[in-house]
Coordinates of C-alpha atoms and ligand atoms in Angstrom, one line a residue:
M1 CA 9.0 -32.2 -20.4
T2 CA 8.7 -28.4 -21.3
E3 CA 10.6 -25.5 -20.7
V4 CA 8.8 -22.3 -21.2
Q5 CA 11.7 -19.2 -20.4
D6 CA 11.2 -17.5 -23.6
P7 CA 7.8 -15.6 -23.7
A8 CA 8.4 -14.7 -28.1
T9 CA 8.1 -19.3 -27.7
T10 CA 4.9 -18.9 -26.1
E11 CA 3.6 -16.6 -28.0
A12 CA 4.4 -17.7 -31.4
L13 CA 1.7 -20.9 -30.3
D14 CA -0.6 -18.7 -30.8
E15 CA -3.3 -19.9 -28.8
A16 CA -6.7 -19.1 -29.3
P17 CA -8.2 -17.6 -26.4
K18 CA -10.7 -18.9 -24.4
G19 CA -14.1 -18.8 -22.5
N20 CA -15.1 -15.7 -22.7
G21 CA -11.3 -13.9 -23.1
V22 CA -10.7 -10.5 -25.3
A23 CA -10.1 -11.8 -29.0
S24 CA -6.5 -11.6 -29.6
N25 CA -4.6 -8.9 -31.6
G26 CA -1.6 -10.7 -34.0
N27 CA -0.1 -13.0 -31.7
E28 CA -0.1 -11.7 -28.3
I29 CA -3.2 -12.8 -26.2
Q30 CA -4.5 -9.5 -24.2
G31 CA -7.2 -9.3 -22.2
K32 CA -7.7 -12.2 -20.1
H33 CA -9.7 -12.0 -17.3
I34 CA -7.3 -14.2 -15.0
I35 CA -8.1 -15.7 -11.4
V36 CA -4.8 -16.0 -8.9
V37 CA -6.3 -18.2 -6.3
H38 CA -4.0 -18.2 -2.9
G39 CA -5.1 -19.0 0.7
Y40 CA -3.6 -16.8 2.2
L41 CA -2.0 -13.3 2.4
L42 CA -0.8 -10.6 -0.3
S43 CA 1.9 -9.5 1.7
G44 CA 5.3 -10.4 3.2
T45 CA 7.6 -12.7 2.1
G46 CA 7.5 -15.7 -1.4
S47 CA 4.6 -17.5 -2.0
N48 CA 2.5 -13.8 -0.8
I49 CA 4.9 -12.0 -3.4
Y50 CA 4.7 -14.1 -5.8
S51 CA 1.3 -13.2 -6.6
C52 CA 1.3 -9.9 -6.4
N53 CA 3.9 -9.7 -8.5
L54 CA 1.7 -11.7 -10.9
A55 CA -1.2 -9.5 -10.5
H56 CA 0.6 -6.2 -10.6
Q57 CA 2.3 -7.4 -14.0
W58 CA -0.9 -8.7 -15.6
K59 CA -2.7 -5.4 -14.3
K60 CA -0.1 -3.6 -16.7
Q61 CA -0.5 -5.8 -19.7
G62 CA -4.3 -5.4 -19.6
H63 CA -5.6 -8.4 -17.9
S64 CA -8.5 -8.5 -15.5
I65 CA -7.0 -10.1 -12.3
T66 CA -9.3 -11.3 -9.5
I67 CA -7.3 -12.9 -6.6
F68 CA -8.5 -15.1 -3.8
C69 CA -7.1 -14.8 -0.7
Q70 CA -7.4 -14.5 2.9
D71 CA -5.8 -11.4 4.1
P72 CA -8.1 -8.7 5.0
R73 CA -5.5 -6.1 4.7
A74 CA -5.2 -5.9 0.7
K75 CA -7.6 -3.2 0.5
T76 CA -5.6 -1.0 1.8
Y77 CA -2.6 -1.6 -0.5
E78 CA -2.0 0.6 -3.5
W79 CA -2.6 -2.1 -6.9
V80 CA -5.5 -3.5 -5.4
D81 CA -8.1 -1.7 -7.3
E82 CA -11.3 -3.2 -5.6
F83 CA -12.1 -5.3 -2.6
V84 CA -14.4 -8.2 -2.0
G85 CA -14.8 -8.8 1.7
P86 CA -16.9 -11.8 2.8
K87 CA -19.9 -10.4 3.8
D88 CA -19.9 -8.2 0.8
P89 CA -22.1 -9.9 -2.0
L90 CA -20.2 -9.5 -5.4
P91 CA -20.5 -7.7 -8.0
K92 CA -22.2 -7.1 -11.3
E93 CA -19.5 -7.0 -13.4
R94 CA -16.1 -8.4 -14.1
V95 CA -13.2 -6.3 -13.2
A96 CA -11.8 -4.0 -15.7
R97 CA -9.1 -4.9 -18.2
G98 CA -6.2 -3.2 -16.9
K99 CA -7.9 -4.0 -12.9
A100 CA -7.5 -5.9 -9.6
R101 CA -9.9 -6.7 -7.5
V102 CA -9.6 -9.2 -4.9
I103 CA -11.8 -11.1 -3.3
V104 CA -12.2 -12.9 0.5
P105 CA -13.7 -15.7 0.3
D106 CA -16.3 -16.7 3.9
I107 CA -14.0 -20.2 5.3
D108 CA -15.8 -19.7 8.9
G109 CA -12.6 -18.3 10.8
L110 CA -10.3 -21.1 10.4
L111 CA -7.2 -20.9 8.4
P112 CA -5.7 -24.4 7.2
V113 CA -2.0 -23.3 6.8
Y114 CA 1.6 -25.9 6.3
V115 CA 3.5 -24.4 9.6
Y116 CA 1.8 -22.7 12.1
D117 CA 1.6 -18.7 12.7
D118 CA -0.7 -16.0 13.6
Y119 CA -2.9 -14.6 11.7
E120 CA -5.4 -12.0 12.8
G121 CA -9.0 -12.7 12.8
Y122 CA -8.9 -16.2 12.1
T123 CA -8.1 -20.3 13.8
V124 CA -5.0 -21.6 12.7
K125 CA -4.5 -24.5 12.4
T126 CA -1.4 -27.0 10.5
I127 CA -3.3 -29.1 8.2
P128 CA -2.3 -32.6 9.9
N129 CA -4.2 -30.9 12.9
C130 CA -7.6 -30.3 10.6
T131 CA -10.4 -32.7 10.9
D132 CA -11.1 -34.0 7.9
E133 CA -14.4 -32.1 8.3
E134 CA -12.9 -29.3 8.7
I135 CA -10.7 -29.6 5.6
E136 CA -13.9 -30.1 3.9
R137 CA -15.6 -27.6 5.2
H138 CA -12.8 -25.3 3.7
I139 CA -12.6 -26.7 0.6
E140 CA -16.5 -26.2 -0.3
L141 CA -17.0 -22.8 0.8
T142 CA -13.8 -22.1 -1.3
S143 CA -14.9 -23.7 -3.8
K144 CA -18.7 -22.1 -4.4
A145 CA -17.0 -18.0 -3.6
I146 CA -14.7 -19.0 -6.8
R147 CA -17.6 -21.3 -8.7
E148 CA -20.3 -17.9 -8.3
A149 CA -17.3 -15.4 -9.5
V150 CA -16.1 -17.5 -12.3
D151 CA -20.8 -18.1 -13.4
L152 CA -20.7 -13.8 -13.3
W153 CA -17.8 -13.1 -14.8
G154 CA -16.5 -15.7 -17.2
C155 CA -13.2 -17.1 -16.4
D156 CA -10.1 -17.8 -19.6
K157 CA -8.0 -19.1 -16.7
V158 CA -6.9 -19.7 -13.2
L159 CA -3.7 -20.4 -10.9
A160 CA -4.2 -22.0 -8.1
N161 CA -0.6 -21.3 -6.0
H162 CA 0.9 -24.1 -4.2
A163 CA 0.2 -28.2 -4.0
L164 CA -2.4 -27.4 -1.0
L165 CA -5.0 -26.9 -0.7
S166 CA -5.8 -24.3 -3.2
P167 CA -5.7 -26.6 -6.2
V168 CA -8.5 -29.1 -5.0
N169 CA -10.2 -25.8 -4.4
V170 CA -10.1 -24.5 -7.7
K171 CA -10.3 -28.2 -9.2
R172 CA -13.8 -28.2 -7.4
A173 CA -14.8 -24.5 -8.5
L174 CA -14.3 -25.8 -11.9
E175 CA -15.8 -28.8 -12.1
G176 CA -18.8 -28.9 -15.3
T177 CA -16.5 -25.9 -17.0
D178 CA -14.1 -25.9 -19.4
V179 CA -11.8 -23.3 -17.4
P180 CA -8.5 -24.8 -17.6
F181 CA -6.0 -23.9 -14.3
D182 CA -2.6 -24.3 -13.9
I183 CA -1.0 -25.1 -10.5
K184 CA 2.5 -23.0 -9.3
I185 CA 4.3 -25.2 -7.0
H186 CA 6.4 -22.7 -4.2
G187 CA 7.8 -25.8 -2.0
S188 CA 6.7 -25.3 1.1
G189 CA 3.1 -27.3 0.5
I190 CA 5.6 -30.7 -0.3
L191 CA 8.7 -29.8 2.3
F192 CA 6.1 -29.2 5.5
V193 CA 2.8 -31.1 4.7
L194 CA 2.9 -33.5 1.6
A195 CA 6.4 -34.9 2.2
P196 CA 5.8 -35.8 6.3
H197 CA 1.7 -36.9 6.1
P198 CA 1.1 -38.4 3.0
V199 CA -2.3 -39.3 3.8
Y200 CA -3.0 -35.1 2.1
K201 CA -1.8 -36.4 -0.9
K202 CA -4.7 -37.2 -2.4
Y203 CA -6.1 -33.2 -2.0
A204 CA -2.8 -32.8 -4.5
I205 CA -3.7 -35.5 -7.0
E206 CA -7.6 -34.7 -7.1
A207 CA -6.2 -31.3 -8.9
I208 CA -3.0 -32.1 -10.1
E209 CA -5.6 -35.1 -12.5
K210 CA -7.5 -32.1 -13.8
C211 CA -4.8 -29.1 -13.9
N212 CA -3.6 -27.8 -17.4
K213 CA 0.4 -27.0 -16.5
I214 CA 1.9 -27.3 -12.8
I215 CA 4.6 -24.9 -12.6
A216 CA 7.5 -25.2 -11.4
G217 CA 10.4 -21.6 -10.8
T218 CA 13.0 -24.8 -11.5
N219 CA 14.6 -27.9 -12.0
H220 CA 14.8 -28.4 -8.2
I221 CA 11.2 -27.8 -7.7
V222 CA 10.8 -30.1 -9.9
R223 CA 12.6 -32.9 -9.2
Q224 CA 10.6 -32.0 -5.6
V225 CA 7.6 -32.7 -7.0
K226 CA 8.1 -36.4 -9.2
E227 CA 10.1 -37.5 -6.2
T228 CA 6.7 -36.9 -4.2
F229 CA 4.0 -38.5 -7.0
E230 CA 6.9 -41.2 -8.1
A231 CA 4.0 -43.4 -7.2
E232 CA 1.6 -41.7 -9.3
S233 CA 3.3 -40.1 -12.0
E234 CA 2.4 -41.7 -15.2
E235 CA -1.7 -41.2 -14.6
L236 CA -1.3 -37.8 -13.6
K237 CA 0.9 -37.3 -16.4
L238 CA 3.6 -35.7 -14.9
D239 CA 5.9 -34.9 -17.9
D240 CA 3.7 -33.7 -20.3
K241 CA 2.0 -30.9 -17.4
L242 CA 5.3 -30.2 -15.6
V243 CA 7.2 -27.0 -16.7
I244 CA 9.4 -24.8 -15.2
V245 CA 8.6 -20.7 -15.0
P246 CA 11.2 -19.2 -13.2
P247 CA 10.5 -16.6 -10.5
G248 CA 10.9 -12.7 -11.8
L249 CA 12.7 -10.3 -11.2
D250 CA 11.8 -6.0 -11.1
P251 CA 13.8 -4.7 -14.0
D252 CA 13.5 -0.9 -12.8
V253 CA 14.3 -1.3 -9.1
F254 CA 17.6 -2.9 -10.2
T255 CA 19.6 -1.1 -13.1
P256 CA 23.3 -0.8 -13.2
C257 CA 24.8 3.1 -11.8
R258 CA 25.6 5.6 -14.1
N259 CA 27.5 8.0 -11.9
I260 CA 28.9 6.1 -8.5
F261 CA 28.7 9.8 -6.6
K262 CA 25.0 10.6 -7.7
N263 CA 23.8 6.9 -6.0
I264 CA 26.0 7.3 -2.7
N265 CA 24.8 10.4 -2.4
K266 CA 20.8 9.5 -2.8
F267 CA 21.8 6.8 -0.9
L268 CA 22.6 8.3 2.0
D269 CA 20.0 10.8 1.9
T270 CA 17.7 8.5 1.3
I271 CA 18.6 6.4 4.8
R272 CA 18.9 9.6 6.7
K273 CA 15.7 9.6 6.0
H274 CA 14.8 6.5 6.7
I275 CA 16.4 6.7 9.9
A276 CA 14.6 9.9 11.0
K277 CA 11.7 7.7 11.5
E278 CA 13.0 4.2 12.4
N279 CA 15.9 4.9 14.9
D280 CA 16.3 1.6 16.6
G281 CA 18.9 -0.3 14.0
R282 CA 21.7 -1.4 15.2
D283 CA 24.6 1.3 17.1
A284 CA 28.0 -0.1 17.0
K285 CA 28.4 2.1 20.2
K286 CA 26.1 -0.2 22.1
I287 CA 27.1 -3.5 21.5
N288 CA 29.6 -5.2 23.7
F289 CA 30.9 -8.2 22.2
P290 CA 30.9 -11.5 24.9
K291 CA 34.4 -11.8 26.2
V292 CA 35.5 -15.6 25.4
G293 CA 37.7 -17.3 28.1
Y294 CA 41.5 -18.6 27.3
K295 CA 39.1 -22.3 26.7
S296 CA 36.7 -20.8 23.9
T297 CA 33.3 -20.8 25.3
N298 CA 30.1 -21.6 23.3
I299 CA 28.7 -17.8 22.7
H300 CA 25.6 -18.9 19.9
T301 CA 22.8 -17.9 22.6
Q302 CA 24.9 -14.5 24.0
L303 CA 26.0 -13.3 19.9
V304 CA 21.5 -14.5 19.2
N305 CA 20.3 -12.2 22.1
I306 CA 23.1 -8.7 21.5
G307 CA 21.6 -9.2 18.4
K308 CA 17.5 -8.7 19.7
T309 CA 19.0 -5.6 21.4
Y310 CA 18.1 -3.2 18.5
N311 CA 15.8 -3.4 15.6
Q312 CA 17.4 -5.8 13.1
R313 CA 14.8 -5.0 10.0
V314 CA 15.9 -1.0 9.1
C315 CA 19.1 0.0 8.2
D316 CA 22.2 0.6 11.1
S317 CA 21.5 4.1 12.4
D318 CA 24.9 4.6 12.4
L319 CA 25.5 3.7 8.8
P320 CA 25.8 7.6 7.4
D321 CA 28.8 7.8 9.9
K322 CA 30.2 4.7 9.4
F323 CA 30.1 4.4 5.2
P324 CA 33.0 4.6 3.9
N325 CA 34.3 7.3 0.9
I326 CA 34.0 4.9 -1.5
T327 CA 36.4 5.4 -4.9
K328 CA 36.1 4.4 -8.5
E329 CA 39.2 2.0 -8.3
E330 CA 37.8 0.4 -5.4
P331 CA 36.6 -3.1 -6.0
I332 CA 33.6 -4.0 -4.0
I333 CA 32.6 -7.5 -3.3
M334 CA 29.2 -7.4 -1.8
Y335 CA 27.0 -9.8 -0.4
F336 CA 22.9 -9.3 0.5
G337 CA 20.8 -12.2 2.0
K338 CA 19.7 -13.4 5.5
F339 CA 22.9 -13.8 7.9
L340 CA 22.3 -16.9 8.5
N341 CA 25.0 -20.2 8.7
T342 CA 23.6 -21.8 6.5
K343 CA 23.8 -18.7 3.8
G344 CA 28.1 -18.7 3.3
V345 CA 28.5 -15.5 4.6
A346 CA 31.1 -16.5 7.7
E347 CA 32.6 -18.1 4.8
I348 CA 33.2 -15.5 2.5
L349 CA 34.5 -13.1 5.7
L350 CA 37.3 -15.6 6.1
C351 CA 38.5 -15.4 2.6
F352 CA 39.0 -11.7 3.2
P353 CA 41.9 -11.2 4.3
E354 CA 43.5 -13.8 1.5
I355 CA 41.9 -11.6 -0.7
L356 CA 43.3 -7.9 1.1
K357 CA 46.7 -8.8 0.0
K358 CA 46.1 -9.2 -4.0
F359 CA 43.8 -6.4 -3.8
P360 CA 44.7 -4.0 -1.0
T361 CA 41.6 -1.4 -2.3
A362 CA 38.5 -4.0 -1.8
R363 CA 36.2 -3.8 0.0
L364 CA 33.4 -5.6 1.2
V365 CA 29.9 -5.1 1.8
F366 CA 27.3 -7.4 3.7
I367 CA 23.6 -5.9 3.5
G368 CA 20.7 -8.2 5.8
F369 CA 19.8 -9.1 9.4
G370 CA 19.6 -12.2 10.4
G371 CA 20.1 -14.6 13.4
F372 CA 23.7 -14.4 13.0
R373 CA 24.5 -10.9 12.9
E374 CA 26.5 -10.7 16.1
H375 CA 28.2 -13.4 15.0
L376 CA 29.3 -11.6 11.8
Q377 CA 30.4 -8.6 13.7
A378 CA 32.5 -10.2 16.3
M379 CA 34.0 -11.8 14.2
I380 CA 34.4 -8.5 12.1
H381 CA 35.6 -7.5 15.6
A382 CA 38.1 -10.2 16.5
L383 CA 39.3 -9.1 13.4
G384 CA 40.5 -6.1 14.5
T385 CA 42.2 -7.2 18.0
G386 CA 43.2 -9.7 16.4
N387 CA 41.6 -11.8 18.9
L388 CA 41.2 -15.7 17.6
E389 CA 39.8 -16.8 20.4
L390 CA 36.8 -14.4 19.9
F391 CA 37.1 -14.7 16.2
R392 CA 37.0 -19.1 16.8
A393 CA 34.3 -18.6 18.9
A394 CA 32.1 -16.2 17.1
A395 CA 32.6 -18.3 13.7
Q396 CA 32.0 -21.9 15.4
S397 CA 29.5 -22.0 18.7
P398 CA 27.7 -24.6 18.1
D399 CA 24.1 -23.3 18.1
E400 CA 20.9 -25.6 19.9
N401 CA 21.7 -28.1 17.0
G402 CA 24.8 -28.6 16.8
K403 CA 25.4 -26.1 13.4
T404 CA 28.1 -23.6 13.7
F405 CA 27.7 -20.1 11.8
L406 CA 31.7 -20.9 9.6
Q407 CA 31.5 -24.4 8.8
S408 CA 33.1 -26.5 11.8
T409 CA 35.8 -28.3 9.9
I410 CA 36.8 -25.0 8.7
D411 CA 40.8 -24.6 10.2
V412 CA 40.4 -20.9 11.3
K413 CA 43.8 -20.0 12.6
K414 CA 45.2 -21.1 9.9
H415 CA 43.3 -18.5 7.9
F416 CA 43.5 -16.2 10.4
P417 CA 45.7 -13.0 10.3
Y418 CA 47.7 -11.7 13.2
R419 CA 45.3 -8.4 12.8
L420 CA 44.0 -6.4 10.4
D421 CA 45.1 -2.5 10.9
A422 CA 42.7 0.3 11.1
Q423 CA 42.7 1.0 7.5
E424 CA 42.2 -2.7 6.4
L425 CA 39.6 -3.2 9.2
S426 CA 37.4 -0.2 7.5
R427 CA 36.9 -2.0 4.5
I428 CA 34.8 -4.1 5.7
T429 CA 31.0 -2.2 6.3
V430 CA 28.0 -4.2 7.3
T431 CA 24.4 -1.7 6.5
G432 CA 21.4 -3.9 8.2
C433 CA 18.2 -4.6 6.5
L434 CA 18.2 -2.7 3.5
N435 CA 14.9 -1.6 2.2
H436 CA 14.2 -2.1 -1.9
T437 CA 14.8 2.0 -2.8
E438 CA 18.5 1.6 -0.7
L439 CA 19.4 -2.0 -1.7
G440 CA 18.4 -0.4 -5.8
L441 CA 20.9 2.3 -5.4
I442 CA 23.9 0.6 -3.9
L443 CA 23.9 -2.7 -5.1
P444 CA 25.6 -1.6 -9.1
L445 CA 28.2 0.1 -7.4
A446 CA 29.5 -3.9 -6.3
D447 CA 32.0 -5.1 -9.0
I448 CA 31.0 -8.6 -7.6
V449 CA 27.7 -10.3 -5.8
V450 CA 28.2 -13.7 -3.9
V451 CA 25.7 -16.0 -3.7
S452 CA 27.6 -18.9 -1.3
S453 CA 25.0 -20.5 0.6
K454 CA 25.3 -24.1 1.4
A455 CA 22.0 -25.3 2.0
N456 CA 19.6 -25.7 -1.0
E457 CA 17.9 -22.9 -2.7
A458 CA 14.4 -23.2 -4.4
F459 CA 16.3 -20.4 -6.8
G460 CA 18.6 -17.5 -7.1
M461 CA 17.4 -14.2 -6.8
V462 CA 20.0 -12.2 -5.9
A463 CA 22.3 -14.0 -8.6
V464 CA 19.5 -12.5 -11.5
E465 CA 19.3 -9.2 -9.2
A466 CA 22.8 -9.2 -9.4
M467 CA 23.1 -9.0 -13.0
A468 CA 19.9 -7.2 -13.5
A469 CA 22.4 -4.5 -11.7
G470 CA 25.2 -5.3 -14.1
V471 CA 27.3 -7.3 -11.1
L472 CA 28.7 -10.3 -11.7
P473 CA 27.9 -12.6 -9.1
L474 CA 29.4 -15.7 -8.5
C475 CA 27.4 -18.1 -7.3
V476 CA 27.7 -21.7 -5.9
Y477 CA 26.0 -24.2 -8.6
H478 CA 23.5 -26.1 -6.9
S479 CA 19.8 -26.6 -6.0
G480 CA 17.7 -24.3 -7.4
L481 CA 20.8 -21.9 -8.5
V482 CA 22.2 -24.1 -10.9
D483 CA 19.3 -23.3 -12.9
V484 CA 20.1 -19.5 -13.1
L485 CA 24.2 -20.8 -14.0
D486 CA 22.9 -22.8 -17.1
E487 CA 20.6 -20.6 -18.5
V488 CA 23.4 -17.9 -18.2
K489 CA 25.6 -20.6 -20.0
K490 CA 23.6 -21.3 -23.3
A491 CA 23.6 -17.6 -23.7
D492 CA 27.4 -16.4 -23.0
P493 CA 29.5 -19.1 -21.7
E494 CA 32.1 -17.3 -20.9
L495 CA 30.4 -15.2 -18.7
E496 CA 29.0 -18.6 -16.6
S497 CA 32.7 -19.9 -16.3
K498 CA 33.4 -17.0 -14.6
M499 CA 30.8 -16.6 -12.3
H500 CA 30.4 -20.2 -11.3
L501 CA 31.3 -21.4 -7.7
E502 CA 31.7 -25.2 -8.1
T503 CA 30.6 -26.9 -5.1
N504 CA 32.1 -29.5 -3.3
P505 CA 34.0 -31.7 -5.6
G506 CA 31.7 -34.9 -6.1
G507 CA 29.3 -33.4 -3.9
D508 CA 25.9 -34.0 -4.2
F509 CA 23.2 -31.0 -6.1
E510 CA 21.4 -29.5 -3.5
A511 CA 24.5 -28.0 -1.2
A512 CA 27.8 -27.1 -1.0
D513 CA 31.1 -28.0 1.0
G514 CA 31.5 -24.3 3.2
E515 CA 35.5 -25.6 3.5
H516 CA 36.2 -26.1 -0.3
F517 CA 34.3 -22.9 -1.1
T518 CA 37.3 -20.8 1.3
E519 CA 39.6 -22.9 -1.2
I520 CA 38.3 -21.5 -4.4
F521 CA 36.6 -18.2 -3.5
P522 CA 39.9 -15.8 -3.6
E523 CA 40.6 -17.1 -6.6
K524 CA 37.6 -16.0 -8.1
V525 CA 37.7 -13.3 -7.4
N526 CA 40.5 -12.9 -8.6
E527 CA 39.8 -14.0 -12.2
A528 CA 36.4 -12.2 -12.2
L529 CA 38.2 -8.7 -11.5
E530 CA 40.8 -9.6 -14.3
F531 CA 38.0 -10.3 -16.0
L532 CA 36.3 -6.9 -15.7
Y533 CA 39.5 -5.2 -15.1
P534 CA 41.7 -6.8 -17.9
E535 CA 44.7 -3.6 -17.0
A536 CA 45.0 -3.6 -13.7
L537 CA 42.8 -1.6 -11.5
G538 CA 42.6 2.7 -12.4
G539 CA 44.0 1.2 -15.9
M540 CA 42.8 4.0 -18.8
N541 CA 40.3 1.3 -20.9
N542 CA 38.7 -0.1 -17.9
D543 CA 35.4 1.6 -17.7
K544 CA 35.7 0.9 -21.5
N545 CA 35.5 -3.2 -20.7
S546 CA 33.3 -3.3 -17.7
N547 CA 30.8 -0.9 -18.7
K548 CA 30.8 -3.5 -22.1
I549 CA 30.7 -6.6 -19.2
K550 CA 28.4 -4.8 -17.3
K551 CA 25.8 -4.8 -20.6
R552 CA 25.6 -8.4 -21.6
L553 CA 24.8 -8.5 -17.3
R554 CA 22.1 -6.6 -17.2
K555 CA 20.9 -7.6 -21.1
L556 CA 20.2 -11.4 -19.7
A557 CA 18.7 -10.7 -17.4
E558 CA 16.1 -9.1 -18.7
E559 CA 15.9 -11.3 -21.6
R560 CA 15.4 -14.1 -19.3
W561 CA 14.0 -12.9 -16.0
A562 CA 11.8 -9.7 -15.8
W563 CA 8.1 -10.2 -15.0
D564 CA 7.0 -8.3 -17.8
G565 CA 8.1 -12.1 -19.6
I566 CA 7.4 -14.5 -17.0
C567 CA 4.1 -12.9 -16.7
K568 CA 4.2 -13.0 -20.2
S569 CA 4.2 -17.2 -20.4
L570 CA 2.5 -17.6 -17.7
A571 CA -1.0 -16.1 -19.2
N572 CA 0.0 -17.9 -22.1
L573 CA 0.3 -21.7 -21.4
Ligands
NAG601 C1 -0.8 -29.3 16.4 O1 -1.3 -28.3 17.0 C2 -0.5 -29.0 18.1 C3 -1.1 -28.2 19.7 O2 -1.9 -27.7 20.1 C4 1.2 -28.9 18.2 O3 2.0 -28.7 19.3 C5 1.1 -29.9 17.4 O4 2.3 -29.6 17.0 C6 0.4 -29.9 15.6 N1 0.8 -31.0 15.3 C7 0.5 -30.5 13.7 C8 1.0 -31.2 13.2 O5 1.6 -29.3 13.2
NAG602 C1 12.4 2.6 1.8 O1 13.2 3.8 2.7 C2 12.8 4.9 2.1 C3 12.8 5.8 3.4 O2 11.8 6.1 4.6 C4 11.8 4.9 1.6 O3 11.6 6.2 0.5 C5 10.8 4.3 0.5 O4 9.7 4.4 -0.1 C6 11.4 3.0 1.0 N1 11.3 1.8 -0.1 C7 11.1 0.5 -0.2 C8 10.1 0.3 -2.0 O5 10.4 0.6 0.9
NAG603 C1 34.6 10.4 4.8 O1 35.3 11.4 4.6 C2 34.5 12.7 5.4 C3 35.4 14.2 5.1 O2 36.9 13.5 4.7 C4 35.6 11.9 6.6 O3 34.9 12.8 7.7 C5 34.9 10.6 7.3 O4 35.0 10.0 8.6 C6 35.2 9.6 6.2 N1 34.2 8.2 6.2 C7 34.4 7.6 6.2 C8 33.8 5.9 7.1 O5 35.5 7.2 6.1

């Protein structure tokens, strides 16, 4: 297994350009024609956004990019320079350097997916629900379209997304050519199709046998691939082919803050504009929490339903009024991400009263959305009214699968203060969902970002984004999060030791124990704040010290995870 994280190393290999590539200048290879094959859309989340970022960055690096996908709206995206629809003839010329051309091949209207979802204009079937003929037809149509483009324009490299079916589409398209192709594994194809339905492994194997490299974002994905193809590991040369290239970060969106008041004013301006356009976000005045009787009742469904009474995908419409007047000496602890029961959000809140005792000026800011938003709100409300029963019911009412927001083994009473007074309560803020512009302004105000996931994560993007903004992430050590901490440890063991939240002692490396988290978290916050501000808060030289640490964090994130370097690695595999 080779690890490719340092673009400088791969460039130094000075690999000769293949196919119709433009000759390399010095060590850097420029102006390749790269084809990306992604069977789905180019907007939303996960691998869709990954594909956009690759295209965007490779354009900047001077490559010619052709993307095959099934997104008819791609022609409206700002970074897409040319669009070729299913019935359009292919242009004679290859797309120019620094430009992206999207091609939607004609697949006869049937889209094979991993998990059922509606796609406008398509009949959608999960792969296990397709007949063998339907799958073969899909491969035939897609691979023919790719081959036509390769024959017409030449190609230096193809990247196929997911284990199914793009790799087999590409493999058959490239038969008899010497164009190399890599496969990027995102995890969902394996998780939702290959693991439960191993009969479809034959399509993945057919492609892996012929591919150049298999790209995994983390060691966690490497393990998943090795487990899935354990029996075929040797003949597929998995150990030679698997490389780790982490997903990337936009260092221009997440940057350290020079002047907190400028950031806050800009932030408030932006959200006011946003609310003027979309004013259906949460408004505390309109929310009534369920009444909880003497015997605690299950209020899970009621809370979920309250969360559906407003638009969760925008910032709260009362945010400009409730956003706190932050001063410079207040340590800010931040969580951003989904409000789900697997994320450890309730555990963070549970620890806050104890943190406040030690740091009375501390603030806690939650940014995000999700099915457990109102569980979080009800818990905060209950802290202010001293209502232990409501707090417990919101925290530990089981959902339909028996899962609770706060881990059910935790003794809530042990942590519950009599109540928080109004001043203390005002130190907790929930913003709702923020877009990247808004998050980029407010994230660098934090001193600490908490990554508290209890279930496994593909990668620690939140930790990396925090670092880019000069913020110290405190991060549990399991699954895809391990890679971020291990990488930091190599470069700066002291930083890593501050960031590292051990998971359950002796536990597995796929998940963390919420109860253990609540036992160690307040002390780690303590340690982190003393590290950032050794002179006690308000000390004269604290800024100098914390600015140095912010620079260390920023530098590490930029060097290791900026898209620019990541994409150079990928182009030169
Ligand atoms: C196949 O489709 C049916 C409905 O048409 C659905 O109930 C079933 O869950 C699907 N199976 C898979 C494996 O997707
Ligand atoms: C976020 O919302 C603001 C206000 O509507 C807008 O100006 C900005 O462009 C948005 N940013 C992103 C990344 O969508
Ligand atoms: C912030 O300060 C202003 C002016 O003193 C005040 O009107 C506002 O209510 C304060 N905001 C909060 C959330 O305390």
